[in-house]
Each structure stands twice: as C-alpha cells, then as structure tokens.
Amino acid sequence: MYSGYQRKRTTWLDVLLVSTIILLTVCIVFFVISNGDSKFQSTTAFANDLEDYSSSIEQSNSQFSDIMLITEKSNSDLIPFYLVYPQTSFELVNQEITTYIEHSKETYLNEIRLKRDEGIDVNSELRISTEIYEYKEQYYSIVLTKKVSFDRAKYDTTIQTYFFDKQTGELLTLRHLLNEEVSNLEVFAKYIRNQLLKSYQNYLIEDTAIAITEPKWRYFNRFAIIDNTLVIYYDKNEVATVKAGMPTVKVPLSFLNPALAKSFQTTEKSNNTIIPVKSASNKRVALTFDDGPHPKVTKQILKILEKYDAKATFFMVGYRAEDYPSLVREVKEQGHEIGNHTWNHPKLTDIISKNVLWQFNATNNAIENAIGEPATVFRPPYGATNKRVNNLLSENTPIVLWSLDTLDWKHRNSDKLLPVVKKNMHNNAIILMHDIHQSTADGLDSVLAYLQEEGYEFVTVSEVLPYRN
Ligand code: ZN
C-alpha cells in the first residue's frame, strides 16, 4: 500500500512538473515574441525620421504594350526620390531591375545618414528615369539613368542597362552579341578605345579609359541598341571629366555585322567594318599605292596583285581620278580600297582651311563619279597634317599614314624595293609605295613573293586599322 501511494504521488508530481515546464516554455516563448513585437512597434512609433521612407507607387503604360512603367515617389521631404522604372512580363528581368532600384535607394539613404551624422546639411535628390528601345521586334534595351545629389548643385549620373529577348525574357550581354568570340571582343575593345580617345581627347581620364577598354566582356555590359546602332555607355566622370557629360561610343551595327551572332545582324549594309571578314591569318600587311592612278603602272600593279590574290589600297589624287574614271572602277572592282589623296597634292598644313576642304571634297567627287561612292580613307600628301587639318577631315574618313616607307619615290630602283621591305617589315604594317613609278611595278613581284612566303595576308588599310593602336 505504502509503496502504491508513493508511486501515485510520484506520478502526480511528474504531471505537475511537466505541466509547469510546458507552461513556463509557453510563457517564455510568448514573452519573447510579444517583447520583440513591442520593440518593433516602439521603433516605428519613435522612428528616426530617416527610417521612414514609405513611398507611393503608380503604374502606367510605356510605349510598348508588354512593358509597364512604375513611378515610385517618396512620401518624405527629408528623403526625396522620384523613380521611374519598367516592369516587364518576365520575372527574372523584373528581379534584376528591382534589385538595382532597392540597392539605389539603400545607398542613397545610407549616404544621407552618414552626412547627417557628420553634421553636414543635406539637400538631397535621387531620380531614376527609363528609356526603352526595341530592336528587330525581338529585343528590348532598357536604359536607366540615375541622378543623385546631396546638395542639388553637383549631380552624380550613372547608367544601368538591360538587354533582353522579348520572347524568352533571357537577359543578353555583349558576349551573346559577339558570338562569344574573344577575337571579336579584342577588335571591338580596341575600336571602342580609339573612339573614346578620339571623341573625348581633351577631357579624357586616360588611365581609366585605357584600363576599362581592355578586352574583357564585363567592361562592355552597359549598352543599348538604338536605331541599328550599338551604344556603349559610361558614367559621368568615369572615363572623361565632368565637362564631357555622359560619354557614349556609338557603333553602327553594320560595322559589326561579320562579328555578330546571326540573330543580331542588321540588314543595313556598310562598306566599313571594324571586324575583318577574313581573319584567317594573324599576320597582315596593307600595301598602299599613292599618287595614281597611272594608265600604265597602275594596270601592271593590278596584275601582280591579282597573281597573289592580294588586296591593297590606292590613294588617288583627284585630277587623275577624274582623268581615268574607268581605271578607278577597275581598281575598285578588283576588290581594292580607294583612298583620297587630295586633288593635286598640296602640303595641307600650308594652305587655308577652305582650300583643304576643297581638295578633299573635289577628290571625293571625282571618285564618286567613277565608282558611285566616295573614298573610305584619306592620306595627306607627304604625310603632312596637324590638328587643324585632322579636325577638318577626320569627321567621317579615317586619316591614314604609313608605318613602312619603301622610299620608292627616291631611289626609283626596282632592286631596292625588297631590301627596304625586308629590313623594316613588321606585323600589321602599312607599306607606302607609288603607282606612278615604273620601278615600283617592276620590283613589286619579288616583294609580294617574299611577304607571302613569310605568311602575311594582304589586306586593305581599313582591314588592318583595327589591329593597329
Ligand atoms: Zn603622295
């Protein structure tokens, strides 16, 4: 009996103990939760004014039926922002955009906090605007421009872009556009660098401009396709000083056609390409012939070039092009490039700008009369040029000098052509010769035989330019 009573009592105690533990646990859990809750409520109630950045959101149509625009406006005067960003029918694209928007708000807010903590007067603003472009009814480019200011005097402007397939929602990069070909990227990067150096020369932050035009895919991720043109964006003060504004480099897609993956190729045609169509060899040479055309010598040279299946460039003087239009046509029809070498060979640095332009335009007219299009490259007589002449002429036509002078105009000796070439030859050379000297035509065969033996591919000047600095 005794032991039975004891057992019963123990059982009752056990029940009590377990119940107490359960009750206590519940109480603790409840306390923790309610405490957390009240803590949360109290921070909201006594919120630092900077914590509260609620915003109002409106939706509107964009110019495209499958993209909506979100307008998000801050409700706080202390943290003003006004953001317009797109909402597509693709979750992944929207996620990327939302992440960027949220991150932008966060950094903005943090910056304001920091400045306040330092006792700096803040009069801030954050604005994001959206541009949308369609390409081939297949792709969308979205360009977000972000302007941030903390004193309303100085604005930081940065660009973010998205490029995606409007059927699949796949986000695409330059790597997709250029067919994942590193050799394409290399030529592309060099082209962008040269354009930056040329367009922003006075404002360039050269170290950065050089560094971020190295051939790395990730350096070319901010772009849009607008009207058959690839636009590469840079932030304000990134590659050029503030005075240059927002630097962009625009590349007509037709220039890139040979390098583009099929679905991105444009139907627009161009004689110009920054990507050599045939780059089978990595040893190239551009033969150039100046001062012609000459009814006898030019014809002989054409024949030799044909024998080696070599393409070259002929820098013609205008009055001769006008005299021999059918010869100009013949040069063109054999696949050679035609350059402008002024009307009658003056030293351009010695004549007034008006006449420089006349020399250039009159020659282009003569060439156009013969072949239906102007010259694609220009070479000043004697290689004499300066900033003034360059600015006058380099707008649409590259100015091309040479890297190897055969001195054929001086020695007029067919035996001396090859030794000079041999001695000074280098890859991607632009070789200067003249198709008005019989000695040049006579010495040319041995030069071509030698270069072919050395593995050089004979290309036009425009084809070699992308490989030169
Ligand atoms: Zn000349």
Short mmCIF file of C-alpha atoms and ligand atoms in Angstrom, two decimals:
data_model
loop_
_atom_site.label_atom_id
_atom_site.label_comp_id
_atom_site.label_asym_id
_atom_site.label_seq_id
_atom_site.Cartn_x
_atom_site.Cartn_y
_atom_site.Cartn_z
CA MET A 1 0.00 0.00 0.00
CA TYR A 2 2.64 2.44 1.08
CA SER A 3 4.69 1.92 -1.91
CA GLY A 4 1.48 2.20 -4.03
CA TYR A 5 0.65 5.56 -2.53
CA GLN A 6 4.21 6.67 -3.07
CA ARG A 7 4.02 5.64 -6.72
CA LYS A 8 0.75 7.52 -7.20
CA ARG A 9 2.12 10.63 -5.60
CA THR A 10 5.23 10.45 -7.75
CA THR A 11 3.07 10.22 -10.86
CA TRP A 12 1.04 13.25 -9.79
CA LEU A 13 4.22 15.18 -9.11
CA ASP A 14 5.53 14.21 -12.53
CA VAL A 15 2.41 15.52 -14.20
CA LEU A 16 2.65 18.77 -12.26
CA LEU A 17 6.31 19.16 -13.13
CA VAL A 18 5.83 18.52 -16.85
CA SER A 19 2.84 20.87 -16.94
CA THR A 20 4.82 23.61 -15.25
CA ILE A 21 7.65 23.19 -17.71
CA ILE A 22 5.26 23.39 -20.63
CA LEU A 23 3.51 26.39 -19.15
CA LEU A 24 6.80 28.13 -18.50
CA THR A 25 8.02 27.42 -22.00
CA VAL A 26 4.84 28.81 -23.48
CA CYS A 27 5.18 31.86 -21.28
CA ILE A 28 8.79 32.41 -22.31
CA VAL A 29 8.01 31.97 -25.97
CA PHE A 30 5.05 34.31 -25.68
CA PHE A 31 7.15 36.82 -23.78
CA VAL A 32 9.92 36.73 -26.35
CA ILE A 33 7.50 37.14 -29.23
CA SER A 34 5.47 39.86 -27.59
CA ASN A 35 8.61 41.59 -26.44
CA GLY A 36 10.01 41.51 -29.95
CA ASP A 37 6.73 42.75 -31.23
CA SER A 38 6.57 45.63 -28.84
CA LYS A 39 10.15 46.51 -29.59
CA PHE A 40 9.32 46.64 -33.30
CA GLN A 41 6.30 48.79 -32.60
CA SER A 42 8.20 51.15 -30.44
CA THR A 43 10.90 51.74 -33.06
CA THR A 44 8.24 52.51 -35.59
CA ALA A 45 6.43 54.76 -33.19
CA PHE A 46 9.56 56.65 -32.23
CA ALA A 47 11.18 56.22 -35.62
CA ASN A 48 14.14 58.23 -36.58
CA ASP A 49 12.69 60.32 -39.40
CA LEU A 50 15.23 58.74 -41.75
CA GLU A 51 13.90 55.25 -41.17
CA ASP A 52 10.56 56.13 -42.61
CA TYR A 53 10.79 56.28 -46.33
CA SER A 54 7.48 54.99 -47.41
CA SER A 55 6.61 55.76 -50.98
CA SER A 56 3.62 55.87 -53.25
CA ILE A 57 3.58 53.79 -56.35
CA GLU A 58 1.73 54.30 -59.60
CA GLN A 59 1.61 52.21 -62.72
CA SER A 60 1.32 53.50 -66.27
CA ASN A 61 1.77 52.28 -69.82
CA SER A 62 5.03 52.55 -71.69
CA GLN A 63 5.16 52.90 -75.47
CA PHE A 64 5.31 49.09 -75.60
CA SER A 65 2.29 47.02 -74.68
CA ASP A 66 4.27 44.37 -72.76
CA ILE A 67 6.17 46.81 -70.56
CA MET A 68 4.60 48.87 -67.77
CA LEU A 69 6.23 51.80 -66.06
CA ILE A 70 6.35 52.07 -62.29
CA THR A 71 6.56 55.54 -60.84
CA GLU A 72 7.71 55.47 -57.24
CA LYS A 73 7.66 58.70 -55.26
CA SER A 74 8.97 59.21 -51.77
CA ASN A 75 6.49 60.43 -49.18
CA SER A 76 9.19 62.03 -47.12
CA ASP A 77 10.52 65.54 -47.69
CA LEU A 78 13.73 64.54 -45.95
CA ILE A 79 14.47 61.72 -48.35
CA PRO A 80 13.09 62.83 -51.66
CA PHE A 81 13.26 60.44 -54.56
CA TYR A 82 11.43 60.03 -57.81
CA LEU A 83 11.94 56.77 -59.65
CA VAL A 84 10.56 55.56 -62.93
CA TYR A 85 11.43 52.01 -63.85
CA PRO A 86 9.94 49.33 -66.06
CA GLN A 87 8.05 46.20 -65.25
CA THR A 88 8.23 43.55 -67.93
CA SER A 89 6.37 40.29 -68.29
CA PHE A 90 9.48 38.39 -67.15
CA GLU A 91 10.14 37.65 -63.51
CA LEU A 92 13.90 37.43 -63.92
CA VAL A 93 14.19 40.77 -65.68
CA ASN A 94 11.96 42.41 -63.08
CA GLN A 95 14.01 40.91 -60.28
CA GLU A 96 17.21 42.36 -61.71
CA ILE A 97 15.63 45.78 -62.03
CA THR A 98 14.06 45.70 -58.58
CA THR A 99 17.36 44.69 -57.02
CA TYR A 100 19.03 47.64 -58.68
CA ILE A 101 16.27 50.04 -57.58
CA GLU A 102 16.32 48.80 -53.98
CA HIS A 103 20.09 48.98 -53.86
CA SER A 104 19.99 52.52 -55.23
CA LYS A 105 17.55 53.62 -52.53
CA GLU A 106 19.59 51.95 -49.83
CA THR A 107 22.90 53.53 -50.77
CA TYR A 108 21.18 56.87 -51.12
CA LEU A 109 19.68 56.57 -47.65
CA ASN A 110 22.95 55.42 -46.12
CA GLU A 111 24.76 58.35 -47.64
CA ILE A 112 22.21 60.78 -46.21
CA ARG A 113 22.55 59.16 -42.77
CA LEU A 114 26.31 59.40 -42.92
CA LYS A 115 26.22 63.05 -43.89
CA ARG A 116 23.68 63.86 -41.18
CA ASP A 117 25.84 62.11 -38.62
CA GLU A 118 28.75 64.24 -39.72
CA GLY A 119 26.59 67.32 -39.28
CA ILE A 120 26.51 68.11 -42.99
CA ASP A 121 23.48 69.96 -44.31
CA VAL A 122 21.78 67.68 -46.78
CA ASN A 123 19.51 68.76 -49.56
CA SER A 124 19.35 65.56 -51.47
CA GLU A 125 17.65 64.15 -54.51
CA LEU A 126 17.53 60.79 -56.25
CA ARG A 127 15.99 60.43 -59.66
CA ILE A 128 15.90 57.43 -61.93
CA SER A 129 14.47 57.66 -65.42
CA THR A 130 13.81 55.00 -68.01
CA GLU A 131 14.28 54.74 -71.74
CA ILE A 132 13.18 51.68 -73.70
CA TYR A 133 14.25 50.77 -77.23
CA GLU A 134 13.16 47.92 -79.43
CA TYR A 135 15.41 46.15 -81.92
CA LYS A 136 14.15 43.93 -84.74
CA GLU A 137 10.84 43.41 -82.89
CA GLN A 138 12.81 40.80 -80.97
CA TYR A 139 14.86 42.60 -78.31
CA TYR A 140 14.40 45.33 -75.79
CA SER A 141 17.08 47.65 -74.47
CA ILE A 142 16.32 49.33 -71.19
CA VAL A 143 18.43 52.28 -70.10
CA LEU A 144 18.10 53.55 -66.54
CA THR A 145 19.71 56.92 -65.84
CA LYS A 146 20.30 57.62 -62.17
CA LYS A 147 20.99 61.10 -60.87
CA VAL A 148 21.97 61.56 -57.26
CA SER A 149 22.70 64.80 -55.49
CA PHE A 150 23.23 65.73 -51.87
CA ASP A 151 23.42 69.47 -52.35
CA ARG A 152 21.38 69.98 -55.55
CA ALA A 153 24.42 71.57 -57.15
CA LYS A 154 26.53 68.60 -58.08
CA TYR A 155 24.87 65.53 -59.57
CA ASP A 156 26.36 62.10 -59.99
CA THR A 157 24.94 60.46 -63.04
CA THR A 158 25.24 56.75 -63.66
CA ILE A 159 23.80 54.39 -66.21
CA GLN A 160 22.41 50.90 -65.86
CA THR A 161 21.19 48.90 -68.83
CA TYR A 162 19.33 45.67 -69.55
CA PHE A 163 19.07 43.95 -72.89
CA PHE A 164 16.72 41.03 -73.26
CA ASP A 165 14.84 38.82 -75.66
CA LYS A 166 11.20 39.87 -75.63
CA GLN A 167 10.01 36.34 -76.39
CA THR A 168 12.01 34.40 -73.83
CA GLY A 169 12.97 37.06 -71.31
CA GLU A 170 16.59 35.96 -71.49
CA LEU A 171 18.97 38.71 -70.43
CA LEU A 172 21.74 39.12 -73.00
CA THR A 173 25.19 40.65 -72.92
CA LEU A 174 27.84 41.70 -75.42
CA ARG A 175 29.18 38.17 -75.20
CA HIS A 176 25.96 36.93 -76.78
CA LEU A 177 26.05 39.65 -79.43
CA LEU A 178 29.63 38.90 -80.48
CA ASN A 179 29.10 35.16 -80.64
CA GLU A 180 31.33 34.51 -77.61
CA GLU A 181 34.35 35.11 -79.85
CA VAL A 182 37.30 36.54 -77.96
CA SER A 183 38.95 37.65 -81.20
CA ASN A 184 35.83 39.71 -81.96
CA LEU A 185 35.97 41.19 -78.48
CA GLU A 186 39.61 42.16 -78.96
CA VAL A 187 38.91 44.11 -82.12
CA PHE A 188 35.77 45.59 -80.62
CA ALA A 189 37.56 46.74 -77.46
CA LYS A 190 40.32 48.36 -79.48
CA TYR A 191 37.77 50.17 -81.60
CA ILE A 192 35.92 51.48 -78.55
CA ARG A 193 39.19 52.65 -77.02
CA ASN A 194 40.18 54.53 -80.18
CA GLN A 195 36.77 56.14 -80.43
CA LEU A 196 36.98 57.28 -76.81
CA LEU A 197 40.47 58.68 -77.33
CA LYS A 198 39.32 60.46 -80.45
CA SER A 199 35.97 61.81 -79.25
CA TYR A 200 36.92 62.90 -75.75
CA GLN A 201 40.61 63.67 -76.22
CA ASN A 202 40.55 66.92 -74.25
CA TYR A 203 38.56 65.56 -71.34
CA LEU A 204 39.76 62.00 -71.17
CA ILE A 205 40.79 60.34 -67.92
CA GLU A 206 43.28 58.36 -69.90
CA ASP A 207 44.36 55.72 -67.38
CA THR A 208 40.78 54.68 -66.74
CA ALA A 209 39.82 54.86 -70.38
CA ILE A 210 42.70 52.54 -71.26
CA ALA A 211 42.01 50.20 -68.34
CA ILE A 212 38.31 49.70 -69.00
CA THR A 213 38.73 49.14 -72.70
CA GLU A 214 40.85 46.07 -72.12
CA PRO A 215 39.23 43.14 -73.94
CA LYS A 216 37.14 41.81 -71.06
CA TRP A 217 33.48 41.02 -71.57
CA ARG A 218 32.40 42.60 -68.29
CA TYR A 219 33.74 46.02 -69.31
CA PHE A 220 31.14 46.33 -72.04
CA ASN A 221 27.96 45.48 -70.23
CA ARG A 222 26.28 48.85 -70.34
CA PHE A 223 24.84 49.15 -73.80
CA ALA A 224 21.68 49.55 -75.80
CA ILE A 225 20.76 49.05 -79.41
CA ILE A 226 19.12 52.20 -80.73
CA ASP A 227 18.19 52.53 -84.40
CA ASN A 228 20.65 49.91 -85.67
CA THR A 229 23.43 51.42 -83.58
CA LEU A 230 25.13 49.86 -80.59
CA VAL A 231 25.58 52.50 -77.91
CA ILE A 232 28.14 51.87 -75.16
CA TYR A 233 27.58 53.99 -72.05
CA TYR A 234 29.95 55.39 -69.46
CA ASP A 235 29.10 57.12 -66.22
CA LYS A 236 29.71 60.78 -65.71
CA ASN A 237 33.30 61.32 -64.57
CA GLU A 238 34.25 57.73 -65.34
CA VAL A 239 36.37 57.90 -68.50
CA ALA A 240 36.19 61.64 -69.08
CA THR A 241 35.95 64.67 -66.82
CA VAL A 242 32.58 66.12 -65.85
CA LYS A 243 32.76 68.63 -68.71
CA ALA A 244 32.41 65.83 -71.23
CA GLY A 245 28.99 64.94 -69.84
CA MET A 246 27.91 61.35 -70.26
CA PRO A 247 30.35 59.71 -72.67
CA THR A 248 28.98 57.22 -75.16
CA VAL A 249 30.50 55.36 -78.06
CA LYS A 250 28.19 54.62 -80.95
CA VAL A 251 28.96 51.77 -83.31
CA PRO A 252 26.69 51.23 -86.32
CA LEU A 253 25.69 47.57 -86.14
CA SER A 254 26.56 47.23 -89.82
CA PHE A 255 30.21 47.80 -88.82
CA LEU A 256 29.93 44.75 -86.59
CA ASN A 257 27.85 42.54 -88.84
CA PRO A 258 30.55 39.94 -89.60
CA ALA A 259 31.14 39.50 -85.89
CA LEU A 260 27.54 39.47 -84.71
CA ALA A 261 25.64 36.32 -83.91
CA LYS A 262 23.10 35.79 -86.65
CA SER A 263 20.02 36.93 -84.78
CA PHE A 264 21.60 40.31 -84.01
CA GLN A 265 22.83 41.10 -87.51
CA THR A 266 21.38 44.15 -89.15
CA THR A 267 20.05 44.27 -92.69
CA GLU A 268 21.69 47.65 -93.09
CA LYS A 269 24.68 47.45 -95.42
CA SER A 270 28.04 49.05 -94.93
CA ASN A 271 31.36 49.01 -96.74
CA ASN A 272 33.02 49.72 -93.48
CA THR A 273 33.61 47.05 -90.93
CA ILE A 274 35.67 47.11 -87.79
CA ILE A 275 35.81 43.36 -87.83
CA PRO A 276 37.87 41.98 -90.70
CA VAL A 277 35.75 39.49 -92.59
CA LYS A 278 38.61 37.15 -93.32
CA SER A 279 40.99 36.97 -90.42
CA ALA A 280 42.33 33.52 -91.17
CA SER A 281 45.87 34.69 -90.65
CA ASN A 282 47.20 36.70 -87.77
CA LYS A 283 49.96 38.17 -89.92
CA ARG A 284 48.71 41.03 -92.04
CA VAL A 285 50.12 43.69 -94.26
CA ALA A 286 48.43 46.59 -96.01
CA LEU A 287 50.10 47.63 -99.26
CA THR A 288 49.30 51.19 -100.29
CA PHE A 289 49.92 52.94 -103.59
CA ASP A 290 49.84 56.74 -103.77
CA ASP A 291 49.59 59.47 -106.38
CA GLY A 292 47.90 57.44 -109.13
CA PRO A 293 46.02 56.22 -110.98
CA HIS A 294 48.50 55.85 -113.82
CA PRO A 295 47.24 54.29 -117.06
CA LYS A 296 50.29 52.04 -117.43
CA VAL A 297 51.84 51.48 -113.97
CA THR A 298 48.57 51.07 -112.06
CA LYS A 299 47.46 48.40 -114.53
CA GLN A 300 50.71 46.50 -114.13
CA ILE A 301 50.38 46.64 -110.37
CA LEU A 302 46.79 45.39 -110.52
CA LYS A 303 48.00 42.39 -112.45
CA ILE A 304 50.68 41.49 -109.92
CA LEU A 305 48.25 41.90 -107.03
CA GLU A 306 45.83 39.59 -108.77
CA LYS A 307 48.52 36.95 -109.16
CA TYR A 308 48.92 36.84 -105.36
CA ASP A 309 45.23 37.28 -104.65
CA ALA A 310 46.33 40.38 -102.73
CA LYS A 311 44.11 43.26 -101.74
CA ALA A 312 45.64 46.72 -101.46
CA THR A 313 44.71 50.38 -101.10
CA PHE A 314 45.15 53.10 -103.72
CA PHE A 315 45.34 56.70 -102.51
CA MET A 316 44.40 58.62 -105.60
CA VAL A 317 44.82 62.25 -106.50
CA GLY A 318 41.60 63.83 -107.66
CA TYR A 319 42.60 65.22 -111.03
CA ARG A 320 43.99 61.83 -112.10
CA ALA A 321 40.88 60.02 -110.86
CA GLU A 322 38.88 62.44 -112.98
CA ASP A 323 41.10 61.72 -115.99
CA TYR A 324 40.89 57.92 -115.68
CA PRO A 325 37.47 57.03 -114.23
CA SER A 326 37.43 53.58 -115.83
CA LEU A 327 40.77 52.78 -114.19
CA VAL A 328 39.36 53.87 -110.83
CA ARG A 329 36.46 51.50 -111.45
CA GLU A 330 38.80 48.68 -112.36
CA VAL A 331 40.75 49.11 -109.11
CA LYS A 332 37.53 49.06 -107.15
CA GLU A 333 36.10 46.06 -109.00
CA GLN A 334 39.17 44.01 -108.19
CA GLY A 335 38.37 44.43 -104.53
CA HIS A 336 40.91 47.07 -103.60
CA GLU A 337 40.20 50.01 -101.36
CA ILE A 338 40.21 53.54 -102.72
CA GLY A 339 41.62 56.41 -100.70
CA ASN A 340 41.53 60.16 -101.13
CA HIS A 341 44.95 61.82 -101.58
CA THR A 342 43.78 65.40 -102.35
CA TRP A 343 43.10 66.96 -105.73
CA ASN A 344 46.60 67.99 -106.75
CA HIS A 345 48.91 67.02 -103.89
CA PRO A 346 49.50 70.24 -101.92
CA LYS A 347 51.01 70.32 -98.44
CA LEU A 348 47.77 70.76 -96.48
CA THR A 349 49.44 72.32 -93.46
CA ASP A 350 50.42 75.25 -95.70
CA ILE A 351 47.01 76.07 -97.15
CA ILE A 352 43.92 77.65 -95.63
CA SER A 353 41.09 75.51 -94.27
CA LYS A 354 38.71 76.41 -97.04
CA ASN A 355 41.16 75.03 -99.59
CA VAL A 356 41.89 71.94 -97.52
CA LEU A 357 38.20 71.13 -97.63
CA TRP A 358 38.03 71.83 -101.33
CA GLN A 359 40.97 69.49 -102.00
CA PHE A 360 39.19 66.78 -100.06
CA ASN A 361 35.70 67.27 -101.46
CA ALA A 362 36.71 67.72 -105.11
CA THR A 363 38.65 64.46 -104.97
CA ASN A 364 35.81 62.61 -103.34
CA ASN A 365 33.51 63.91 -106.06
CA ALA A 366 35.82 62.60 -108.78
CA ILE A 367 36.00 59.21 -107.08
CA GLU A 368 32.26 59.12 -106.54
CA ASN A 369 31.68 59.95 -110.19
CA ALA A 370 33.78 56.93 -111.12
CA ILE A 371 32.59 54.28 -108.65
CA GLY A 372 29.42 55.65 -107.10
CA GLU A 373 30.85 56.18 -103.63
CA PRO A 374 33.48 58.40 -102.03
CA ALA A 375 36.86 57.26 -100.69
CA THR A 376 36.81 55.35 -97.42
CA VAL A 377 40.21 56.56 -96.16
CA PHE A 378 42.30 59.69 -96.54
CA ARG A 379 46.05 60.27 -96.71
CA PRO A 380 47.53 63.78 -96.68
CA PRO A 381 50.36 64.33 -99.21
CA TYR A 382 53.82 64.00 -97.61
CA GLY A 383 52.01 62.76 -94.51
CA ALA A 384 51.80 66.43 -93.61
CA THR A 385 48.97 67.07 -91.23
CA ASN A 386 48.23 68.83 -87.97
CA LYS A 387 45.39 69.27 -85.53
CA ARG A 388 43.61 71.79 -87.73
CA VAL A 389 43.71 69.54 -90.79
CA ASN A 390 42.73 66.48 -88.75
CA ASN A 391 39.75 68.26 -87.25
CA LEU A 392 38.64 69.39 -90.69
CA LEU A 393 38.80 65.98 -92.29
CA SER A 394 38.65 63.16 -89.79
CA GLU A 395 34.91 63.50 -89.19
CA ASN A 396 33.86 60.64 -91.44
CA THR A 397 37.05 59.39 -93.01
CA PRO A 398 39.99 57.93 -91.12
CA ILE A 399 43.29 59.68 -91.82
CA VAL A 400 45.89 57.04 -92.55
CA LEU A 401 49.63 57.50 -92.80
CA TRP A 402 52.05 54.55 -93.11
CA SER A 403 54.44 52.58 -90.96
CA LEU A 404 56.93 51.47 -93.61
CA ASP A 405 58.25 53.81 -96.31
CA THR A 406 59.85 51.91 -99.21
CA LEU A 407 61.40 55.20 -100.46
CA ASP A 408 60.49 54.06 -103.98
CA TRP A 409 59.89 57.70 -104.91
CA LYS A 410 63.53 58.44 -104.04
CA HIS A 411 65.59 55.52 -105.27
CA ARG A 412 63.41 54.68 -108.32
CA ASN A 413 65.21 51.36 -108.45
CA SER A 414 63.30 48.08 -108.67
CA ASP A 415 66.12 46.18 -106.94
CA LYS A 416 65.91 48.34 -103.85
CA LEU A 417 62.22 47.73 -103.09
CA LEU A 418 62.55 44.30 -101.49
CA PRO A 419 65.60 45.00 -99.28
CA VAL A 420 63.88 48.03 -97.71
CA VAL A 421 60.74 45.98 -97.00
CA LYS A 422 62.74 43.06 -95.61
CA LYS A 423 64.67 45.32 -93.31
CA ASN A 424 61.67 47.17 -91.87
CA MET A 425 58.88 44.62 -92.03
CA HIS A 426 56.58 44.19 -89.01
CA ASN A 427 53.12 42.75 -88.46
CA ASN A 428 50.15 44.94 -89.47
CA ALA A 429 52.50 47.16 -91.43
CA ILE A 430 51.11 49.81 -93.75
CA ILE A 431 53.60 49.97 -96.61
CA LEU A 432 53.97 53.14 -98.66
CA MET A 433 54.61 52.84 -102.41
CA HIS A 434 53.65 54.85 -105.51
CA ASP A 435 51.85 53.54 -108.57
CA ILE A 436 53.34 56.20 -110.83
CA HIS A 437 56.89 54.82 -110.94
CA GLN A 438 57.76 52.04 -113.34
CA SER A 439 60.46 50.82 -110.92
CA THR A 440 57.81 50.14 -108.27
CA ALA A 441 55.77 47.96 -110.61
CA ASP A 442 58.95 46.16 -111.64
CA GLY A 443 60.07 45.43 -108.08
CA LEU A 444 56.67 44.54 -106.68
CA ASP A 445 56.51 40.86 -107.62
CA SER A 446 59.52 39.95 -105.50
CA VAL A 447 58.10 41.90 -102.54
CA LEU A 448 54.80 40.02 -102.74
CA ALA A 449 56.55 36.68 -103.15
CA TYR A 450 58.61 37.39 -100.05
CA LEU A 451 55.68 38.54 -97.90
CA GLN A 452 53.54 35.60 -98.95
CA GLU A 453 56.37 33.24 -98.09
CA GLU A 454 56.55 34.89 -94.66
CA GLY A 455 52.86 34.12 -94.15
CA TYR A 456 51.42 37.61 -94.47
CA GLU A 457 47.86 38.15 -95.59
CA PHE A 458 47.46 41.13 -97.94
CA VAL A 459 44.61 43.28 -96.67
CA THR A 460 43.25 46.77 -97.25
CA VAL A 461 44.07 49.67 -94.97
CA SER A 462 40.61 49.61 -93.37
CA GLU A 463 41.06 45.95 -92.58
CA VAL A 464 44.40 46.45 -90.87
CA LEU A 465 43.40 49.56 -88.88
CA PRO A 466 41.56 47.69 -86.13
CA TYR A 467 44.79 45.84 -85.37
CA ARG A 468 46.85 48.96 -85.01
CA ASN A 469 47.00 51.25 -82.00
ZN ZN B 1 51.59 61.42 -102.45
#
